[in-house]
Every structure is written in structure tokens, then in C-alpha cells.
Amino acid sequence: MGLIVGLEEKLPSGFLLTTVEKLAGYMRKNSLWPATFGLACCAIEMMAAGAGRYDLARFGMEVFRASPRQADLMIVAGRVSNKMAPVVRQIYDQMAAPKWTIAMGACASSGGMINNYAIVQGVDHVIPVDIYLPGCPPRPEMLMDAILKLHEQIGNEKLGPNREKIIKEVEAAALAAKPTHQLKGLLA
Ligand code: SF4
């Protein structure tokens, strides 16, 4: 409500003009409900973020939903094993659209230090990711910062033809990018 508080006095006629895009973004970003699930140690930090000391309720987000059909934010907290990958995908598919994802921690973002046959090397192999949160584990403050950055991103999201244009541009850039197997790492 930061936009509105104090503004009423400056608008004696009671009219406020905005775009549908901005209004939808404002409502979406302020009504995010995360899905309830955690995969590994990072989930402990996620739980701490929801508890009394850090109090995720300040952002209206304490209602972790038990059903993916009532959730629109997936926080992938912890490493994703090959065994769990189809389950993560199924939960994502069952969530209401539009939906967003945060890869919490090094393991969820890239496999982290667990580079072996059992672990998916980044959850973006399974679902789209909006925010990558580094750290092992990231602290609750970092998760809250990632959530606020996601709010910002959602608030500025485009709709309709504007959105389609951006999707096409992103796809073209991805196709033009150098394949990862050709990238040289720090040790190459
Ligand atoms: S990033 Fe660290 S804390 Fe998080 S799941 Fe991996 S090992 Fe655990």
C-alpha cells in the first residue's frame, strides 16, 4: 500500500490512473503463496524465515500452502536428486499459473559441491527458475531479499503482446548463446 498511503490527499477527485499491467503486477506481487516442501538442509533456513524471529508474515507470505493448487511460488530449498526431480516437476505442474520459482542455495541453483550421478546439476534442468539465490545455506535474510527482488520482478512483468515480445527476445538470445559444453571454466 506504500504507493497509495498519503496519495489520497493529493487526489481530491478520488481518481487514480494506472495501467492494467501495473495493477496486475501490484496485486500479484503482494499475494504470493509458497508451496510447502523442502528437499534438504536449505529448507531449515526457509522454515526459520517463516518463524517468529524473521517473520515472513510481514510480507503477507506466511501461508505456506499444503496444496500446490493454492500456491504460486515454489522455493526449491535444497539439492534435487534424480529420484526427486519428477516429483518437483509434478508439484510445479500442479501449481496455479502464473507461478514463479526461487532456486534456494548452491545445490538447487547448480548442484553445488555435490557433482555426482545422483544430483541434478541445477533445478533449471527440470523447471524454469526466476531467481537464483547463492549460499550454502543462504540465511533467512537472504531468502527474504530474494523474495523482495522477485516481488520487484513480478511488479514490472509485462502482459499480452508486450510479454510475448520479451519472451521472443529471450528465446532468440538463448539460441544465439554459446553452448555450455563450449564454455571454458576457471580451470580450463
Ligand atoms: S546449498 Fe548447502 S545447505 Fe543448501 S542443500 Fe546444499 S549443502 Fe545443504
Short mmCIF file of C-alpha atoms and ligand atoms in Angstrom, two decimals:
data_model
loop_
_atom_site.label_atom_id
_atom_site.label_comp_id
_atom_site.label_asym_id
_atom_site.label_seq_id
_atom_site.Cartn_x
_atom_site.Cartn_y
_atom_site.Cartn_z
CA MET A 1 0.00 0.00 0.00
CA GLY A 2 3.08 2.25 0.05
CA LEU A 3 2.01 3.76 -3.27
CA ILE A 4 -1.42 4.73 -2.04
CA VAL A 5 -0.83 5.94 1.52
CA GLY A 6 -0.73 9.75 1.56
CA LEU A 7 -1.69 9.95 -2.10
CA GLU A 8 -5.41 10.28 -1.38
CA GLU A 9 -4.97 13.84 -0.10
CA LYS A 10 -3.30 14.84 -3.35
CA LEU A 11 -6.16 13.38 -5.37
CA PRO A 12 -9.23 15.30 -4.25
CA SER A 13 -11.32 13.95 -7.09
CA GLY A 14 -10.59 10.38 -5.92
CA PHE A 15 -9.25 9.22 -9.30
CA LEU A 16 -6.01 7.38 -9.79
CA LEU A 17 -4.86 6.36 -13.23
CA THR A 18 -2.57 3.43 -13.87
CA THR A 19 -2.12 0.68 -16.44
CA VAL A 20 -3.68 -2.78 -16.25
CA GLU A 21 -0.14 -4.17 -16.39
CA LYS A 22 0.97 -2.20 -13.32
CA LEU A 23 -2.21 -3.02 -11.39
CA ALA A 24 -1.93 -6.76 -12.15
CA GLY A 25 1.76 -6.70 -11.16
CA TYR A 26 0.95 -4.89 -7.89
CA MET A 27 -1.74 -7.39 -6.94
CA ARG A 28 0.28 -10.45 -7.98
CA LYS A 29 3.43 -9.48 -6.14
CA ASN A 30 1.51 -8.84 -2.92
CA SER A 31 -0.38 -12.12 -2.92
CA LEU A 32 2.35 -14.75 -3.32
CA TRP A 33 1.76 -18.02 -1.52
CA PRO A 34 4.65 -20.51 -1.38
CA ALA A 35 4.20 -24.28 -1.76
CA THR A 36 5.10 -26.28 1.36
CA PHE A 37 8.03 -28.55 0.73
CA GLY A 38 11.76 -28.73 1.33
CA LEU A 39 14.44 -31.02 -0.05
CA ALA A 40 17.49 -30.71 2.21
CA CYS A 41 19.40 -28.53 4.69
CA CYS A 42 18.41 -25.24 2.98
CA ALA A 43 14.81 -25.98 3.95
CA ILE A 44 15.74 -25.43 7.63
CA GLU A 45 16.68 -21.83 6.77
CA MET A 46 13.44 -21.47 4.80
CA MET A 47 11.48 -22.66 7.86
CA ALA A 48 13.40 -20.16 10.03
CA ALA A 49 12.36 -17.38 7.62
CA GLY A 50 8.73 -18.30 8.24
CA ALA A 51 9.11 -18.49 12.04
CA GLY A 52 8.84 -15.72 14.68
CA ARG A 53 12.38 -14.27 14.55
CA TYR A 54 12.40 -13.42 10.84
CA ASP A 55 8.63 -13.30 10.40
CA LEU A 56 7.87 -13.75 6.71
CA ALA A 57 4.31 -12.75 7.65
CA ARG A 58 5.43 -9.12 7.33
CA PHE A 59 5.20 -9.62 3.56
CA GLY A 60 1.88 -11.47 3.73
CA MET A 61 3.65 -14.72 2.88
CA GLU A 62 3.44 -16.87 5.99
CA VAL A 63 0.72 -19.04 4.48
CA PHE A 64 2.79 -21.89 3.07
CA ARG A 65 0.13 -23.86 1.19
CA ALA A 66 -0.16 -27.62 1.62
CA SER A 67 -1.74 -27.98 -1.83
CA PRO A 68 0.21 -26.90 -4.92
CA ARG A 69 -3.09 -25.81 -6.45
CA GLN A 70 -3.23 -22.97 -3.91
CA ALA A 71 0.40 -21.93 -4.34
CA ASP A 72 2.10 -19.72 -6.91
CA LEU A 73 5.67 -19.63 -5.56
CA MET A 74 8.00 -22.62 -5.47
CA ILE A 75 11.06 -22.24 -3.24
CA VAL A 76 13.35 -25.12 -4.17
CA ALA A 77 15.20 -25.41 -0.85
CA GLY A 78 17.96 -28.00 -1.12
CA ARG A 79 19.63 -30.35 -3.56
CA VAL A 80 17.43 -32.07 -6.14
CA SER A 81 18.20 -35.76 -6.55
CA ASN A 82 17.37 -37.55 -9.79
CA LYS A 83 14.80 -39.50 -7.83
CA MET A 84 13.03 -36.33 -6.65
CA ALA A 85 13.23 -34.42 -9.96
CA PRO A 86 9.98 -35.85 -11.43
CA VAL A 87 8.20 -35.11 -8.12
CA VAL A 88 9.41 -31.49 -8.16
CA ARG A 89 8.21 -31.20 -11.76
CA GLN A 90 4.82 -32.64 -10.87
CA ILE A 91 4.34 -30.19 -7.99
CA TYR A 92 5.33 -27.33 -10.32
CA ASP A 93 2.86 -28.51 -12.98
CA GLN A 94 0.05 -28.67 -10.41
CA MET A 95 0.63 -25.11 -9.19
CA ALA A 96 -1.68 -22.33 -10.30
CA ALA A 97 -0.42 -20.08 -13.12
CA PRO A 98 1.10 -17.54 -13.20
CA LYS A 99 3.79 -19.06 -10.97
CA TRP A 100 7.36 -18.27 -10.00
CA THR A 101 10.38 -20.18 -8.71
CA ILE A 102 13.33 -19.42 -6.45
CA ALA A 103 16.30 -21.82 -6.53
CA MET A 104 17.48 -21.53 -2.92
CA GLY A 105 21.14 -22.30 -2.29
CA ALA A 106 24.10 -23.53 -4.30
CA CYS A 107 22.75 -27.08 -4.66
CA ALA A 108 19.35 -26.10 -6.09
CA SER A 109 20.95 -23.47 -8.34
CA SER A 110 23.79 -25.52 -9.79
CA GLY A 111 24.28 -28.82 -7.96
CA GLY A 112 26.71 -27.00 -5.64
CA MET A 113 29.54 -29.13 -4.29
CA ILE A 114 27.60 -32.32 -4.99
CA ASN A 115 28.75 -33.05 -8.53
CA ASN A 116 27.79 -36.69 -8.85
CA TYR A 117 25.43 -39.04 -10.68
CA ALA A 118 22.65 -38.75 -8.08
CA ILE A 119 22.13 -34.98 -8.07
CA VAL A 120 20.56 -32.79 -10.76
CA GLN A 121 23.11 -30.07 -11.57
CA GLY A 122 20.68 -27.20 -11.13
CA VAL A 123 16.91 -27.38 -10.81
CA ASP A 124 16.60 -25.32 -14.02
CA HIS A 125 17.10 -28.64 -15.83
CA VAL A 126 13.64 -29.57 -14.52
CA ILE A 127 11.63 -26.34 -14.10
CA PRO A 128 12.09 -22.66 -15.09
CA VAL A 129 13.81 -20.54 -12.41
CA ASP A 130 13.18 -16.82 -11.79
CA ILE A 131 15.70 -16.14 -9.00
CA TYR A 132 18.95 -17.95 -8.16
CA LEU A 133 19.93 -17.49 -4.51
CA PRO A 134 23.60 -18.29 -3.75
CA GLY A 135 25.00 -19.60 -0.46
CA CYS A 136 25.34 -22.82 1.48
CA PRO A 137 22.97 -22.38 3.11
CA PRO A 138 21.63 -18.89 2.37
CA ARG A 139 20.49 -17.23 5.59
CA PRO A 140 16.80 -16.34 6.10
CA GLU A 141 17.61 -12.67 5.43
CA MET A 142 18.99 -13.69 2.03
CA LEU A 143 15.84 -15.64 1.23
CA MET A 144 13.73 -12.62 2.17
CA ASP A 145 15.91 -10.41 -0.02
CA ALA A 146 15.41 -12.87 -2.92
CA ILE A 147 11.65 -12.77 -2.32
CA LEU A 148 11.65 -8.95 -2.37
CA LYS A 149 13.67 -8.98 -5.62
CA LEU A 150 11.12 -11.39 -7.05
CA HIS A 151 8.33 -9.01 -5.95
CA GLU A 152 10.09 -6.26 -7.90
CA GLN A 153 10.35 -8.52 -10.95
CA ILE A 154 6.67 -9.53 -10.75
CA GLY A 155 5.61 -5.88 -10.28
CA ASN A 156 7.33 -5.00 -13.59
CA GLU A 157 6.14 -8.04 -15.55
CA LYS A 158 4.58 -7.31 -18.93
CA LEU A 159 1.27 -8.69 -20.15
CA GLY A 160 -0.18 -9.68 -23.52
CA PRO A 161 1.76 -8.63 -26.67
CA ASN A 162 4.44 -6.87 -24.57
CA ARG A 163 5.09 -10.16 -22.75
CA GLU A 164 5.18 -12.18 -25.97
CA LYS A 165 7.75 -9.75 -27.40
CA ILE A 166 10.02 -10.18 -24.37
CA ILE A 167 9.68 -13.99 -24.48
CA LYS A 168 10.71 -13.99 -28.15
CA GLU A 169 13.72 -11.77 -27.41
CA VAL A 170 14.83 -14.02 -24.53
CA GLU A 171 14.42 -17.15 -26.69
CA ALA A 172 16.44 -15.60 -29.52
CA ALA A 173 19.21 -14.62 -27.07
CA ALA A 174 19.24 -18.17 -25.62
CA LEU A 175 19.52 -19.72 -29.09
CA ALA A 176 22.35 -17.34 -30.01
CA ALA A 177 24.28 -18.05 -26.78
CA LYS A 178 27.37 -20.26 -26.76
CA PRO A 179 26.52 -23.85 -25.72
CA THR A 180 27.67 -24.61 -22.17
CA HIS A 181 29.87 -27.51 -23.30
CA GLN A 182 31.93 -24.96 -25.25
CA LEU A 183 32.36 -22.60 -22.29
CA LYS A 184 35.74 -22.62 -20.60
CA GLY A 185 35.70 -22.83 -16.80
CA LEU A 186 38.23 -21.28 -14.45
CA LEU A 187 40.40 -24.43 -14.63
CA ALA A 188 40.41 -24.76 -18.44
S1 SF4 B 1 23.37 -25.43 -0.52
FE1 SF4 B 1 24.32 -26.24 1.37
S2 SF4 B 1 22.72 -26.05 2.90
FE2 SF4 B 1 21.71 -25.92 0.89
S3 SF4 B 1 21.08 -28.01 0.38
FE3 SF4 B 1 23.12 -27.67 -0.49
S4 SF4 B 1 24.53 -28.45 1.07
FE4 SF4 B 1 22.55 -28.12 2.07
#
